[in-house]
Amino acid sequence: GNKGLCVIAGNISPIDVITHVPILCEEADIPYIYVPSKEDLANAGATKRPTCCVLVLTKPTKGEIAQDEQEKLKGDYDQVASEVSELANSMF
C-alpha cells in the first residue's frame, strides 16, 4: 500500500527473485529504475548486506521530521521520481 520510488539491483541471481517486482510497480503506478549492482544499492542504503531492491518512501514510517525538512525532501523526491518516469517513457 505504500507509494514511493523502487530501485532494483540488476545483478541479482537467480533473476527469478525479482522478475515480479517491475510488474507490481507498474500495477501500483510506482516508478522504478535499475542500478547495476546489489552491492552499490546496499552501500547507498547504509547496509553491509547486498540488497535486491529498495522502496524510497515519500515520508518516514517512524518518527517525525521538521516541516521545512519534509518539504525539501518531498521536492527532491518529486524531482527524482519525475526523472525516473521520463527515463522509462523514453525507452518505449
mmCIF file of N, CA and C in Angstrom:
data_model
loop_
_atom_site.group_PDB
_atom_site.id
_atom_site.type_symbol
_atom_site.label_atom_id
_atom_site.label_comp_id
_atom_site.label_asym_id
_atom_site.label_seq_id
_atom_site.Cartn_x
_atom_site.Cartn_y
_atom_site.Cartn_z
ATOM 1 N N GLY A 1 0.794 -1.202 0.000
ATOM 2 C CA GLY A 1 0.000 0.000 0.000
ATOM 3 C C GLY A 1 0.838 1.269 0.000
ATOM 4 N N ASN A 2 2.142 1.149 0.248
ATOM 5 C CA ASN A 2 2.997 2.334 0.261
ATOM 6 C C ASN A 2 3.317 2.775 -1.161
ATOM 7 N N LYS A 3 3.435 4.089 -1.347
ATOM 8 C CA LYS A 3 3.852 4.652 -2.623
ATOM 9 C C LYS A 3 5.259 5.185 -2.473
ATOM 10 N N GLY A 4 6.033 5.087 -3.517
ATOM 11 C CA GLY A 4 7.392 5.575 -3.466
ATOM 12 C C GLY A 4 8.082 5.356 -4.787
ATOM 13 N N LEU A 5 9.396 5.246 -4.744
ATOM 14 C CA LEU A 5 10.236 5.012 -5.899
ATOM 15 C C LEU A 5 10.994 3.718 -5.645
ATOM 16 N N CYS A 6 10.885 2.775 -6.559
ATOM 17 C CA CYS A 6 11.531 1.481 -6.384
ATOM 18 C C CYS A 6 12.858 1.456 -7.142
ATOM 19 N N VAL A 7 13.916 1.048 -6.447
ATOM 20 C CA VAL A 7 15.244 0.906 -7.041
ATOM 21 C C VAL A 7 15.592 -0.577 -6.988
ATOM 22 N N ILE A 8 15.911 -1.152 -8.163
ATOM 23 C CA ILE A 8 16.121 -2.586 -8.280
ATOM 24 C C ILE A 8 17.555 -2.855 -8.748
ATOM 25 N N ALA A 9 18.228 -3.770 -8.080
ATOM 26 C CA ALA A 9 19.583 -4.152 -8.485
ATOM 27 C C ALA A 9 19.512 -5.044 -9.722
ATOM 28 N N GLY A 10 20.422 -4.824 -10.647
ATOM 29 C CA GLY A 10 20.396 -5.565 -11.907
ATOM 30 C C GLY A 10 21.191 -6.848 -11.916
ATOM 31 N N ASN A 11 21.989 -7.096 -10.881
ATOM 32 C CA ASN A 11 22.832 -8.293 -10.905
ATOM 33 C C ASN A 11 22.374 -9.356 -9.900
ATOM 34 N N ILE A 12 21.092 -9.492 -9.730
ATOM 35 C CA ILE A 12 20.539 -10.495 -8.824
ATOM 36 C C ILE A 12 20.534 -11.856 -9.523
ATOM 37 N N SER A 13 20.947 -12.867 -8.779
ATOM 38 C CA SER A 13 20.968 -14.213 -9.319
ATOM 39 C C SER A 13 20.406 -15.172 -8.278
ATOM 40 N N PRO A 14 19.427 -15.949 -8.611
ATOM 41 C CA PRO A 14 18.760 -16.057 -9.894
ATOM 42 C C PRO A 14 17.810 -14.880 -10.125
ATOM 43 N N ILE A 15 17.636 -14.510 -11.370
ATOM 44 C CA ILE A 15 16.826 -13.349 -11.739
ATOM 45 C C ILE A 15 15.358 -13.523 -11.341
ATOM 46 N N ASP A 16 14.922 -14.769 -11.176
ATOM 47 C CA ASP A 16 13.532 -15.036 -10.798
ATOM 48 C C ASP A 16 13.159 -14.400 -9.466
ATOM 49 N N VAL A 17 14.149 -14.066 -8.666
ATOM 50 C CA VAL A 17 13.888 -13.464 -7.355
ATOM 51 C C VAL A 17 13.212 -12.101 -7.504
ATOM 52 N N ILE A 18 13.527 -11.378 -8.579
ATOM 53 C CA ILE A 18 12.991 -10.020 -8.713
ATOM 54 C C ILE A 18 12.142 -9.792 -9.961
ATOM 55 N N THR A 19 11.909 -10.792 -10.781
ATOM 56 C CA THR A 19 11.196 -10.565 -12.043
ATOM 57 C C THR A 19 9.767 -10.066 -11.846
ATOM 58 N N HIS A 20 9.169 -10.328 -10.708
ATOM 59 C CA HIS A 20 7.805 -9.873 -10.457
ATOM 60 C C HIS A 20 7.743 -8.422 -9.981
ATOM 61 N N VAL A 21 8.856 -7.866 -9.513
ATOM 62 C CA VAL A 21 8.849 -6.523 -8.919
ATOM 63 C C VAL A 21 8.443 -5.440 -9.920
ATOM 64 N N PRO A 22 8.993 -5.397 -11.138
ATOM 65 C CA PRO A 22 8.550 -4.363 -12.080
ATOM 66 C C PRO A 22 7.053 -4.439 -12.405
ATOM 67 N N ILE A 23 6.531 -5.641 -12.500
ATOM 68 C CA ILE A 23 5.102 -5.806 -12.780
ATOM 69 C C ILE A 23 4.266 -5.230 -11.636
ATOM 70 N N LEU A 24 4.660 -5.534 -10.402
ATOM 71 C CA LEU A 24 3.945 -4.982 -9.252
ATOM 72 C C LEU A 24 4.034 -3.463 -9.228
ATOM 73 N N CYS A 25 5.203 -2.928 -9.565
ATOM 74 C CA CYS A 25 5.377 -1.475 -9.597
ATOM 75 C C CYS A 25 4.465 -0.843 -10.644
ATOM 76 N N GLU A 26 4.408 -1.441 -11.825
ATOM 77 C CA GLU A 26 3.561 -0.899 -12.881
ATOM 78 C C GLU A 26 2.090 -0.955 -12.496
ATOM 79 N N GLU A 27 1.664 -2.047 -11.884
ATOM 80 C CA GLU A 27 0.267 -2.169 -11.460
ATOM 81 C C GLU A 27 -0.087 -1.140 -10.396
ATOM 82 N N ALA A 28 0.860 -0.797 -9.529
ATOM 83 C CA ALA A 28 0.622 0.157 -8.449
ATOM 84 C C ALA A 28 1.009 1.581 -8.837
ATOM 85 N N ASP A 29 1.408 1.799 -10.096
ATOM 86 C CA ASP A 29 1.822 3.113 -10.580
ATOM 87 C C ASP A 29 2.980 3.679 -9.758
ATOM 88 N N ILE A 30 3.961 2.825 -9.510
ATOM 89 C CA ILE A 30 5.169 3.202 -8.775
ATOM 90 C C ILE A 30 6.328 3.242 -9.770
ATOM 91 N N PRO A 31 7.011 4.393 -9.897
ATOM 92 C CA PRO A 31 8.159 4.430 -10.806
ATOM 93 C C PRO A 31 9.281 3.540 -10.284
ATOM 94 N N TYR A 32 10.018 2.914 -11.213
ATOM 95 C CA TYR A 32 11.127 2.049 -10.801
ATOM 96 C C TYR A 32 12.293 2.223 -11.762
ATOM 97 N N ILE A 33 13.462 1.898 -11.266
ATOM 98 C CA ILE A 33 14.675 2.010 -12.057
ATOM 99 C C ILE A 33 15.646 0.921 -11.612
ATOM 100 N N TYR A 34 16.494 0.495 -12.537
ATOM 101 C CA TYR A 34 17.521 -0.495 -12.218
ATOM 102 C C TYR A 34 18.855 0.203 -11.979
ATOM 103 N N VAL A 35 19.626 -0.324 -11.053
ATOM 104 C CA VAL A 35 21.013 0.087 -10.844
ATOM 105 C C VAL A 35 21.878 -1.150 -11.098
ATOM 106 N N PRO A 36 23.150 -0.960 -11.433
ATOM 107 C CA PRO A 36 23.982 -2.102 -11.835
ATOM 108 C C PRO A 36 24.171 -3.194 -10.785
ATOM 109 N N SER A 37 24.378 -2.823 -9.513
ATOM 110 C CA SER A 37 24.750 -3.889 -8.581
ATOM 111 C C SER A 37 24.035 -3.817 -7.242
ATOM 112 N N LYS A 38 23.842 -5.002 -6.676
ATOM 113 C CA LYS A 38 23.229 -5.123 -5.360
ATOM 114 C C LYS A 38 24.143 -4.582 -4.269
ATOM 115 N N GLU A 39 25.442 -4.626 -4.503
ATOM 116 C CA GLU A 39 26.401 -4.089 -3.524
ATOM 117 C C GLU A 39 26.315 -2.565 -3.463
ATOM 118 N N ASP A 40 26.205 -1.914 -4.638
ATOM 119 C CA ASP A 40 26.062 -0.460 -4.662
ATOM 120 C C ASP A 40 24.749 -0.021 -4.013
ATOM 121 N N LEU A 41 23.707 -0.782 -4.251
ATOM 122 C CA LEU A 41 22.414 -0.470 -3.648
ATOM 123 C C LEU A 41 22.488 -0.610 -2.129
ATOM 124 N N ALA A 42 23.193 -1.610 -1.652
ATOM 125 C CA ALA A 42 23.375 -1.789 -0.210
ATOM 126 C C ALA A 42 24.171 -0.632 0.383
ATOM 127 N N ASN A 43 25.235 -0.208 -0.302
ATOM 128 C CA ASN A 43 26.026 0.924 0.185
ATOM 129 C C ASN A 43 25.193 2.200 0.262
ATOM 130 N N ALA A 44 24.364 2.422 -0.735
ATOM 131 C CA ALA A 44 23.510 3.612 -0.739
ATOM 132 C C ALA A 44 22.498 3.565 0.398
ATOM 133 N N GLY A 45 22.099 2.359 0.787
ATOM 134 C CA GLY A 45 21.150 2.195 1.877
ATOM 135 C C GLY A 45 21.801 2.030 3.231
ATOM 136 N N ALA A 46 23.110 2.216 3.289
ATOM 137 C CA ALA A 46 23.878 2.139 4.540
ATOM 138 C C ALA A 46 23.728 0.786 5.234
ATOM 139 N N THR A 47 23.818 -0.285 4.440
ATOM 140 C CA THR A 47 23.799 -1.629 4.995
ATOM 141 C C THR A 47 24.943 -2.438 4.392
ATOM 142 N N LYS A 48 25.391 -3.427 5.102
ATOM 143 C CA LYS A 48 26.500 -4.250 4.619
ATOM 144 C C LYS A 48 26.026 -5.425 3.768
ATOM 145 N N ARG A 49 24.744 -5.753 3.854
ATOM 146 C CA ARG A 49 24.210 -6.888 3.107
ATOM 147 C C ARG A 49 23.810 -6.460 1.695
ATOM 148 N N PRO A 50 24.148 -7.256 0.675
ATOM 149 C CA PRO A 50 23.685 -6.952 -0.677
ATOM 150 C C PRO A 50 22.159 -6.875 -0.695
ATOM 151 N N THR A 51 21.628 -5.942 -1.452
ATOM 152 C CA THR A 51 20.199 -5.647 -1.429
ATOM 153 C C THR A 51 19.626 -5.739 -2.839
ATOM 154 N N CYS A 52 18.514 -6.466 -2.998
ATOM 155 C CA CYS A 52 17.953 -6.640 -4.336
ATOM 156 C C CYS A 52 17.057 -5.485 -4.752
ATOM 157 N N CYS A 53 16.325 -4.880 -3.818
ATOM 158 C CA CYS A 53 15.503 -3.724 -4.173
ATOM 159 C C CYS A 53 15.205 -2.896 -2.936
ATOM 160 N N VAL A 54 14.924 -1.616 -3.199
ATOM 161 C CA VAL A 54 14.633 -0.659 -2.130
ATOM 162 C C VAL A 54 13.439 0.181 -2.573
ATOM 163 N N LEU A 55 12.526 0.449 -1.663
ATOM 164 C CA LEU A 55 11.418 1.358 -1.930
ATOM 165 C C LEU A 55 11.676 2.636 -1.155
ATOM 166 N N VAL A 56 11.899 3.727 -1.876
ATOM 167 C CA VAL A 56 12.124 5.029 -1.256
ATOM 168 C C VAL A 56 10.755 5.656 -1.036
ATOM 169 N N LEU A 57 10.403 5.873 0.233
ATOM 170 C CA LEU A 57 9.093 6.399 0.576
ATOM 171 C C LEU A 57 9.089 7.916 0.589
ATOM 172 N N THR A 58 7.889 8.481 0.489
ATOM 173 C CA THR A 58 7.761 9.931 0.491
ATOM 174 C C THR A 58 7.736 10.522 1.892
ATOM 175 N N LYS A 59 7.507 9.681 2.901
ATOM 176 C CA LYS A 59 7.546 10.165 4.282
ATOM 177 C C LYS A 59 8.044 9.036 5.173
ATOM 178 N N PRO A 60 8.618 9.377 6.317
ATOM 179 C CA PRO A 60 9.178 8.329 7.186
ATOM 180 C C PRO A 60 8.093 7.430 7.766
ATOM 181 N N THR A 61 8.428 6.156 7.969
ATOM 182 C CA THR A 61 7.482 5.231 8.582
ATOM 183 C C THR A 61 7.516 5.343 10.103
ATOM 184 N N LYS A 62 8.632 5.862 10.633
ATOM 185 C CA LYS A 62 8.756 6.040 12.078
ATOM 186 C C LYS A 62 9.254 7.443 12.365
ATOM 187 N N GLY A 63 8.773 8.008 13.453
ATOM 188 C CA GLY A 63 9.265 9.313 13.881
ATOM 189 C C GLY A 63 8.738 10.444 13.017
ATOM 190 N N GLU A 64 9.142 11.636 13.364
ATOM 191 C CA GLU A 64 8.724 12.832 12.655
ATOM 192 C C GLU A 64 9.944 13.635 12.246
ATOM 193 N N ILE A 65 9.800 14.407 11.190
ATOM 194 C CA ILE A 65 10.852 15.326 10.791
ATOM 195 C C ILE A 65 10.248 16.722 10.685
ATOM 196 N N ALA A 66 11.099 17.723 10.775
ATOM 197 C CA ALA A 66 10.634 19.108 10.737
ATOM 198 C C ALA A 66 9.928 19.398 9.412
ATOM 199 N N GLN A 67 8.962 20.300 9.443
ATOM 200 C CA GLN A 67 8.157 20.621 8.267
ATOM 201 C C GLN A 67 9.017 21.121 7.103
ATOM 202 N N ASP A 68 9.988 22.005 7.381
ATOM 203 C CA ASP A 68 10.821 22.526 6.298
ATOM 204 C C ASP A 68 11.700 21.427 5.686
ATOM 205 N N GLU A 69 12.190 20.537 6.517
ATOM 206 C CA GLU A 69 12.985 19.410 6.023
ATOM 207 C C GLU A 69 12.107 18.456 5.212
ATOM 208 N N GLN A 70 10.882 18.245 5.663
ATOM 209 C CA GLN A 70 9.956 17.373 4.951
ATOM 210 C C GLN A 70 9.625 17.952 3.570
ATOM 211 N N GLU A 71 9.443 19.259 3.485
ATOM 212 C CA GLU A 71 9.147 19.894 2.201
ATOM 213 C C GLU A 71 10.335 19.780 1.248
ATOM 214 N N LYS A 72 11.549 19.959 1.766
ATOM 215 C CA LYS A 72 12.749 19.827 0.938
ATOM 216 C C LYS A 72 12.885 18.398 0.417
ATOM 217 N N LEU A 73 12.711 17.419 1.300
ATOM 218 C CA LEU A 73 12.805 16.015 0.894
ATOM 219 C C LEU A 73 11.730 15.657 -0.125
ATOM 220 N N LYS A 74 10.526 16.168 0.056
ATOM 221 C CA LYS A 74 9.432 15.907 -0.877
ATOM 222 C C LYS A 74 9.760 16.492 -2.246
ATOM 223 N N GLY A 75 10.334 17.696 -2.273
ATOM 224 C CA GLY A 75 10.737 18.305 -3.542
ATOM 225 C C GLY A 75 11.810 17.495 -4.239
ATOM 226 N N ASP A 76 12.810 17.041 -3.476
ATOM 227 C CA ASP A 76 13.879 16.204 -4.039
ATOM 228 C C ASP A 76 13.304 14.890 -4.569
ATOM 229 N N TYR A 77 12.416 14.293 -3.801
ATOM 230 C CA TYR A 77 11.793 13.032 -4.218
ATOM 231 C C TYR A 77 11.007 13.234 -5.516
ATOM 232 N N ASP A 78 10.205 14.296 -5.577
ATOM 233 C CA ASP A 78 9.400 14.555 -6.778
ATOM 234 C C ASP A 78 10.277 14.725 -8.008
ATOM 235 N N GLN A 79 11.410 15.402 -7.859
ATOM 236 C CA GLN A 79 12.327 15.605 -8.980
ATOM 237 C C GLN A 79 12.900 14.271 -9.462
ATOM 238 N N VAL A 80 13.368 13.449 -8.539
ATOM 239 C CA VAL A 80 13.957 12.158 -8.910
ATOM 240 C C VAL A 80 12.902 11.240 -9.516
ATOM 241 N N ALA A 81 11.718 11.180 -8.927
ATOM 242 C CA ALA A 81 10.650 10.331 -9.458
ATOM 243 C C ALA A 81 10.256 10.772 -10.860
ATOM 244 N N SER A 82 10.236 12.067 -11.094
ATOM 245 C CA SER A 82 9.919 12.585 -12.423
ATOM 246 C C SER A 82 10.984 12.185 -13.440
ATOM 247 N N GLU A 83 12.248 12.284 -13.060
ATOM 248 C CA GLU A 83 13.336 11.899 -13.956
ATOM 249 C C GLU A 83 13.304 10.402 -14.266
ATOM 250 N N VAL A 84 12.988 9.586 -13.276
ATOM 251 C CA VAL A 84 12.890 8.138 -13.489
ATOM 252 C C VAL A 84 11.739 7.828 -14.443
ATOM 253 N N SER A 85 10.609 8.491 -14.264
ATOM 254 C CA SER A 85 9.463 8.282 -15.144
ATOM 255 C C SER A 85 9.790 8.700 -16.578
ATOM 256 N N GLU A 86 10.506 9.819 -16.730
ATOM 257 C CA GLU A 86 10.905 10.269 -18.062
ATOM 258 C C GLU A 86 11.840 9.253 -18.725
ATOM 259 N N LEU A 87 12.775 8.703 -17.950
ATOM 260 C CA LEU A 87 13.669 7.676 -18.491
ATOM 261 C C LEU A 87 12.887 6.469 -18.988
ATOM 262 N N ALA A 88 11.936 6.037 -18.197
ATOM 263 C CA ALA A 88 11.142 4.868 -18.569
ATOM 264 C C ALA A 88 10.320 5.164 -19.830
ATOM 265 N N ASN A 89 9.754 6.356 -19.919
ATOM 266 C CA ASN A 89 8.935 6.714 -21.087
ATOM 267 C C ASN A 89 9.783 6.842 -22.338
ATOM 268 N N SER A 90 11.024 7.292 -22.204
ATOM 269 C CA SER A 90 11.875 7.460 -23.381
ATOM 270 C C SER A 90 12.361 6.117 -23.931
ATOM 271 N N MET A 91 12.283 5.071 -23.124
ATOM 272 C CA MET A 91 12.733 3.751 -23.573
ATOM 273 C C MET A 91 11.680 3.059 -24.434
ATOM 274 N N PHE A 92 10.428 3.459 -24.312
ATOM 275 C CA PHE A 92 9.365 2.768 -25.048
ATOM 276 C C PHE A 92 8.892 3.604 -26.177
#
